[in-house]
Amino acid sequence: MTVTGQDTDAVRALQGLEDGRSSVRLRTALAVGTTPDPRFVGKLIERCAIEPEFFVRDMLTWALTRHPVALTLPGLLREVRSERAQARSQALHTLSKIGDRRAWPAITRTLLSDADDEVARSAWRAAVVLVPEGEESALATVLATQLGRGERETQLSLSRALVALGEVVVPALRSAAQAPDPHTRVHALATRRLLRDPDAGFEFAIEEAKRVVALGGSGQEGR
């Protein structure tokens, strides 16, 4: 069998993605994205699931977006069902960057409520990008079930996703603002404040919402 220069370059690139030095992996992912090749798609997706460095993962995602959707979509859709949390999270992140709405059916309620915060956050972002016209209200209802969840970073991600959907989220936020759980009420009120005043800042909105809830209000008074 004759080994061509192209084959040698491909082997070198595939090896570079597994190099022990993150700088080499980063440069290799950049090179692969700069010169797309169908032979790299499987390895790029595979590497996304195990790559420990954030910046390298982001470059792997960029490299995947440089390849035809017809080649990347099937593998990414398989990954969102992976047992490995990072595989699910990075695949969802990549799907949000590709933005092809054929991926929408893969954004299930299970993913939107995934026990892993990183997976859930990636699912929220992807859902907002991929949701078909007319289904935003239904998505808002599902996202609202996650209000009050997690630490500040997770809550901020959810608030941003809800705000990005626009006014269709108001009924879901109004309902959540009357939930029995005070964390849910606070998060709902803070998100509604951000919807009305994007410049308010998340921390300010949260603290304001805490005061309302502490005083026994639901934020509906006088509205």
Coordinates of C-alpha atoms in Angstrom, one line a residue:
M1 CA 0.0 0.0 0.0
T2 CA 1.3 3.4 -1.0
V3 CA 1.4 6.0 1.8
T4 CA 0.8 9.5 0.3
G5 CA 1.9 12.8 1.8
Q6 CA -1.7 13.6 2.6
D7 CA -2.0 10.3 4.6
T8 CA 1.1 11.2 6.5
D9 CA -0.2 14.7 7.4
A10 CA -3.5 13.1 8.5
V11 CA -1.7 10.6 10.8
R12 CA 0.4 13.4 12.2
A13 CA -2.7 15.5 12.9
L14 CA -4.6 12.7 14.6
Q15 CA -1.6 12.0 16.8
G16 CA -1.3 15.7 17.6
L17 CA -4.8 15.7 19.0
E18 CA -3.7 13.1 21.5
D19 CA -0.3 14.8 22.4
G20 CA 0.4 15.1 26.1
R21 CA 1.0 18.9 25.7
S22 CA -2.1 21.0 25.6
S23 CA -0.3 23.6 23.4
V24 CA 0.3 20.9 20.7
R25 CA -3.4 19.8 20.9
L26 CA -4.5 23.4 20.6
R27 CA -2.3 24.0 17.5
T28 CA -3.4 20.8 16.0
A29 CA -7.1 21.6 16.4
L30 CA -6.5 25.0 14.9
A31 CA -4.8 23.4 11.9
V32 CA -7.5 20.9 11.4
G33 CA -10.2 23.6 11.5
T34 CA -8.2 25.7 9.1
T35 CA -7.9 22.9 6.6
P36 CA -11.1 20.8 7.1
D37 CA -10.9 17.1 6.2
P38 CA -13.7 14.6 6.6
R39 CA -11.2 12.1 8.1
F40 CA -10.8 14.3 11.2
V41 CA -14.5 14.6 12.2
G42 CA -14.7 11.3 14.2
K43 CA -11.5 12.1 16.1
L44 CA -12.6 15.7 16.8
I45 CA -15.8 14.5 18.3
E46 CA -14.1 11.7 20.2
R47 CA -11.6 14.1 21.6
C48 CA -14.3 16.6 22.8
A49 CA -15.5 13.9 25.2
I50 CA -12.2 13.6 27.0
E51 CA -10.2 16.8 26.4
P52 CA -9.3 18.2 29.9
E53 CA -8.4 21.8 28.8
F54 CA -11.2 24.3 28.2
F55 CA -9.4 26.3 25.5
V56 CA -8.6 23.1 23.6
R57 CA -12.2 21.9 23.8
D58 CA -13.3 25.3 22.4
M59 CA -10.9 24.9 19.5
L60 CA -12.1 21.4 18.8
T61 CA -15.7 22.8 18.6
W62 CA -14.5 25.5 16.3
A63 CA -12.8 22.9 14.1
L64 CA -16.0 20.9 13.9
T65 CA -18.0 23.9 12.9
R66 CA -15.6 24.2 9.9
H67 CA -16.7 20.8 8.5
P68 CA -20.0 20.2 6.7
V69 CA -23.0 19.7 9.0
A70 CA -23.9 16.5 7.1
L71 CA -20.6 15.0 8.5
T72 CA -20.7 16.4 12.0
L73 CA -24.4 16.2 13.0
P74 CA -24.8 12.4 13.2
G75 CA -21.9 12.0 15.5
L76 CA -22.8 15.0 17.7
L77 CA -26.4 13.7 18.1
R78 CA -25.0 10.3 19.3
E79 CA -22.8 12.1 21.8
V80 CA -25.7 14.0 23.5
R81 CA -26.9 10.5 24.6
S82 CA -23.5 9.5 25.9
E83 CA -23.1 8.3 29.5
R84 CA -20.1 10.6 29.8
A85 CA -21.2 14.1 31.0
Q86 CA -18.4 16.0 29.2
A87 CA -19.3 14.3 25.9
R88 CA -22.9 15.4 26.3
S89 CA -22.0 18.9 27.4
Q90 CA -19.5 19.5 24.6
A91 CA -21.7 18.0 21.9
L92 CA -24.5 20.3 23.0
H93 CA -22.2 23.3 23.0
T94 CA -21.0 22.4 19.5
L95 CA -24.6 22.0 18.3
S96 CA -25.4 25.5 19.6
K97 CA -22.5 26.9 17.6
I98 CA -23.5 25.1 14.4
G99 CA -27.1 26.3 14.9
D100 CA -28.7 23.7 12.6
R101 CA -32.3 23.2 13.8
R102 CA -32.4 19.6 12.7
A103 CA -30.7 19.0 16.0
W104 CA -33.7 20.3 18.0
P105 CA -35.4 16.9 18.6
A106 CA -32.3 15.9 20.5
I107 CA -32.8 18.6 23.1
T108 CA -34.9 16.6 25.4
R109 CA -36.5 17.4 28.7
T110 CA -34.0 15.0 30.2
L111 CA -31.1 17.0 28.9
L112 CA -32.6 20.3 30.0
S113 CA -32.9 18.9 33.5
D114 CA -29.6 16.9 33.4
A115 CA -28.2 16.2 36.9
D116 CA -24.8 17.6 35.7
D117 CA -24.8 21.4 35.8
E118 CA -22.5 21.8 32.9
V119 CA -24.6 19.5 30.7
A120 CA -27.8 21.3 31.7
R121 CA -26.2 24.7 31.0
S122 CA -25.1 23.6 27.6
A123 CA -28.5 22.2 26.9
W124 CA -30.2 25.5 27.9
R125 CA -27.9 27.5 25.6
A126 CA -28.4 25.1 22.7
A127 CA -32.2 25.0 23.2
V128 CA -32.5 28.8 22.9
V129 CA -30.5 28.7 19.7
L130 CA -32.3 25.7 18.1
V131 CA -35.9 26.1 19.3
P132 CA -38.3 26.3 16.3
E133 CA -40.5 29.3 15.9
G134 CA -43.7 28.8 17.9
E135 CA -42.2 26.5 20.5
E136 CA -40.5 29.2 22.6
S137 CA -43.3 29.2 25.2
A138 CA -43.2 25.5 25.7
L139 CA -39.4 25.7 26.1
A140 CA -39.8 28.5 28.7
T141 CA -42.2 26.3 30.7
V142 CA -39.6 23.5 30.8
L143 CA -36.7 25.8 31.6
A144 CA -38.7 27.4 34.5
T145 CA -38.8 24.0 36.2
Q146 CA -35.0 24.5 36.8
L147 CA -35.3 27.9 38.5
G148 CA -33.6 28.0 41.9
R149 CA -31.1 25.2 40.9
G150 CA -27.4 25.3 41.6
E151 CA -24.9 28.0 42.4
R152 CA -24.7 31.6 40.9
E153 CA -23.0 30.6 37.7
T154 CA -25.7 28.0 36.9
Q155 CA -28.5 30.3 37.9
L156 CA -27.1 33.1 35.7
S157 CA -26.9 30.7 32.7
L158 CA -30.6 29.8 33.2
S159 CA -31.6 33.4 33.6
R160 CA -29.8 34.4 30.4
A161 CA -31.4 31.5 28.5
L162 CA -34.9 32.6 29.7
V163 CA -34.3 36.3 28.9
A164 CA -33.1 35.4 25.5
L165 CA -36.5 33.9 24.7
G166 CA -38.2 37.2 25.4
E167 CA -41.6 38.0 26.6
V168 CA -43.0 34.5 26.1
V169 CA -41.3 33.6 29.4
V170 CA -43.4 35.9 31.5
P171 CA -46.2 33.5 32.3
A172 CA -43.7 30.8 33.4
L173 CA -41.8 33.3 35.5
R174 CA -45.0 34.6 37.1
S175 CA -46.0 31.0 38.1
A176 CA -42.5 30.2 39.4
A177 CA -42.6 33.4 41.5
Q178 CA -45.4 31.9 43.5
A179 CA -43.7 28.5 44.0
P180 CA -43.4 27.0 47.6
D181 CA -39.6 26.9 47.3
P182 CA -38.0 30.4 48.2
H183 CA -35.0 29.7 46.0
T184 CA -37.2 29.2 43.0
R185 CA -39.2 32.4 43.8
V186 CA -36.0 34.5 44.2
H187 CA -34.6 33.2 40.9
A188 CA -37.8 33.8 39.1
L189 CA -38.1 37.3 40.4
A190 CA -34.5 38.1 39.5
T191 CA -34.9 36.7 36.0
R192 CA -38.0 38.8 35.5
R193 CA -36.1 41.9 36.6
L194 CA -33.4 41.1 34.1
L195 CA -36.0 40.6 31.4
R196 CA -37.3 44.1 32.1
D197 CA -34.0 45.8 32.8
P198 CA -31.0 43.9 31.2
D199 CA -28.6 46.5 32.7
A200 CA -29.7 45.8 36.3
G201 CA -27.0 43.1 36.8
F202 CA -27.7 39.6 38.1
E203 CA -26.3 40.1 41.6
F204 CA -28.4 43.2 42.1
A205 CA -31.5 41.4 40.7
I206 CA -30.9 38.5 43.1
E207 CA -30.5 40.7 46.1
E208 CA -33.6 42.7 45.3
A209 CA -35.6 39.5 44.8
K210 CA -34.3 38.1 48.1
R211 CA -35.7 41.2 49.9
V212 CA -39.1 40.8 48.2
V213 CA -39.3 37.1 49.2
A214 CA -38.1 37.8 52.7
L215 CA -41.0 40.3 53.1
G216 CA -43.4 37.6 52.0
G217 CA -44.1 39.1 48.6
S218 CA -44.2 37.4 45.2
G219 CA -43.3 40.5 43.2
Q220 CA -46.9 40.7 41.8
E221 CA -47.9 43.4 44.1
G222 CA -49.0 46.5 42.4
R223 CA -48.4 45.0 38.9

